[in-house]
Structure formats: C-alpha cells, structure tokens
Amino acid sequence: MATALLILGGVLVGGAWSLYKQGAPRVAVVVVGLLAALATAGGLLRLLPGEG
C-alpha cells in the first residue's frame, strides 16, 4: 500500500508541474499539489513501524 501511495504522489507531482507549465489556473495546480502531498505523506506514514 505504501508503494502505491508513493507512486500516486509522484504521478500527481508530475501532473501539478505539467499544469503549472501549461499555465493552468492556480487553483488547479494547488489542488493537485495538495493531493500529491497527501498521497506522499500517507505513503511515508505507512512505512513507519507500529501497530496495525
């Protein structure tokens, strides 16, 4: 699961960068960037040892 979230985060970062370079509205870039950050953070948190 962690690997899938990290891959998704990478794809979303690429998508946000592409949107930015194409001159998309700032809101779209920010939303995709936030989704990328959440997916990456979730992937990293899944890698931490602990219960569950």
mmCIF file of C-alpha atoms in Angstrom:
data_model
loop_
_atom_site.group_PDB
_atom_site.id
_atom_site.type_symbol
_atom_site.label_atom_id
_atom_site.label_comp_id
_atom_site.label_asym_id
_atom_site.label_seq_id
_atom_site.Cartn_x
_atom_site.Cartn_y
_atom_site.Cartn_z
ATOM 1 C CA MET A 1 0.000 0.000 0.000
ATOM 2 C CA ALA A 2 2.832 2.388 0.815
ATOM 3 C CA THR A 3 4.396 1.825 -2.581
ATOM 4 C CA ALA A 4 1.125 2.579 -4.357
ATOM 5 C CA LEU A 5 0.676 5.823 -2.407
ATOM 6 C CA LEU A 6 4.225 6.937 -3.152
ATOM 7 C CA ILE A 7 3.781 6.179 -6.846
ATOM 8 C CA LEU A 8 0.492 8.088 -6.852
ATOM 9 C CA GLY A 9 2.211 11.011 -5.138
ATOM 10 C CA GLY A 10 4.892 11.048 -7.812
ATOM 11 C CA VAL A 11 2.365 10.972 -10.621
ATOM 12 C CA LEU A 12 0.425 13.815 -9.012
ATOM 13 C CA VAL A 13 3.584 15.896 -8.561
ATOM 14 C CA GLY A 14 4.285 15.424 -12.252
ATOM 15 C CA GLY A 15 0.728 16.392 -13.060
ATOM 16 C CA ALA A 16 0.928 19.532 -10.938
ATOM 17 C CA TRP A 17 4.186 20.521 -12.619
ATOM 18 C CA SER A 18 2.691 19.922 -16.039
ATOM 19 C CA LEU A 19 -0.368 22.003 -15.182
ATOM 20 C CA TYR A 20 1.868 24.800 -13.932
ATOM 21 C CA LYS A 21 3.985 24.783 -17.094
ATOM 22 C CA GLN A 22 0.848 24.856 -19.275
ATOM 23 C CA GLY A 23 -0.491 27.911 -17.469
ATOM 24 C CA ALA A 24 -3.454 26.226 -15.804
ATOM 25 C CA PRO A 25 -5.423 28.149 -13.178
ATOM 26 C CA ARG A 26 -3.580 28.410 -9.881
ATOM 27 C CA VAL A 27 -6.412 26.644 -8.046
ATOM 28 C CA ALA A 28 -5.998 23.516 -10.169
ATOM 29 C CA VAL A 29 -2.247 23.441 -9.571
ATOM 30 C CA VAL A 30 -2.689 23.904 -5.824
ATOM 31 C CA VAL A 31 -5.372 21.211 -5.558
ATOM 32 C CA VAL A 32 -3.289 18.656 -7.452
ATOM 33 C CA GLY A 33 -0.220 19.657 -5.414
ATOM 34 C CA LEU A 34 -2.102 19.164 -2.151
ATOM 35 C CA LEU A 35 -3.328 15.762 -3.287
ATOM 36 C CA ALA A 36 0.265 14.857 -4.149
ATOM 37 C CA ALA A 37 1.425 15.941 -0.699
ATOM 38 C CA LEU A 38 -1.319 13.929 0.998
ATOM 39 C CA ALA A 39 -0.565 10.793 -1.021
ATOM 40 C CA THR A 40 3.161 11.092 -0.340
ATOM 41 C CA ALA A 41 2.620 11.736 3.371
ATOM 42 C CA GLY A 42 0.269 8.758 3.557
ATOM 43 C CA GLY A 43 2.822 6.549 1.853
ATOM 44 C CA LEU A 44 5.559 7.651 4.209
ATOM 45 C CA LEU A 45 3.369 7.167 7.261
ATOM 46 C CA ARG A 46 2.527 3.644 6.111
ATOM 47 C CA LEU A 47 6.239 2.860 6.148
ATOM 48 C CA LEU A 48 6.597 3.734 9.839
ATOM 49 C CA PRO A 49 6.653 0.771 12.189
ATOM 50 C CA GLY A 50 3.772 0.468 14.595
ATOM 51 C CA GLU A 51 0.511 -1.224 15.298
ATOM 52 C CA GLY A 52 -1.932 -2.017 12.536
#
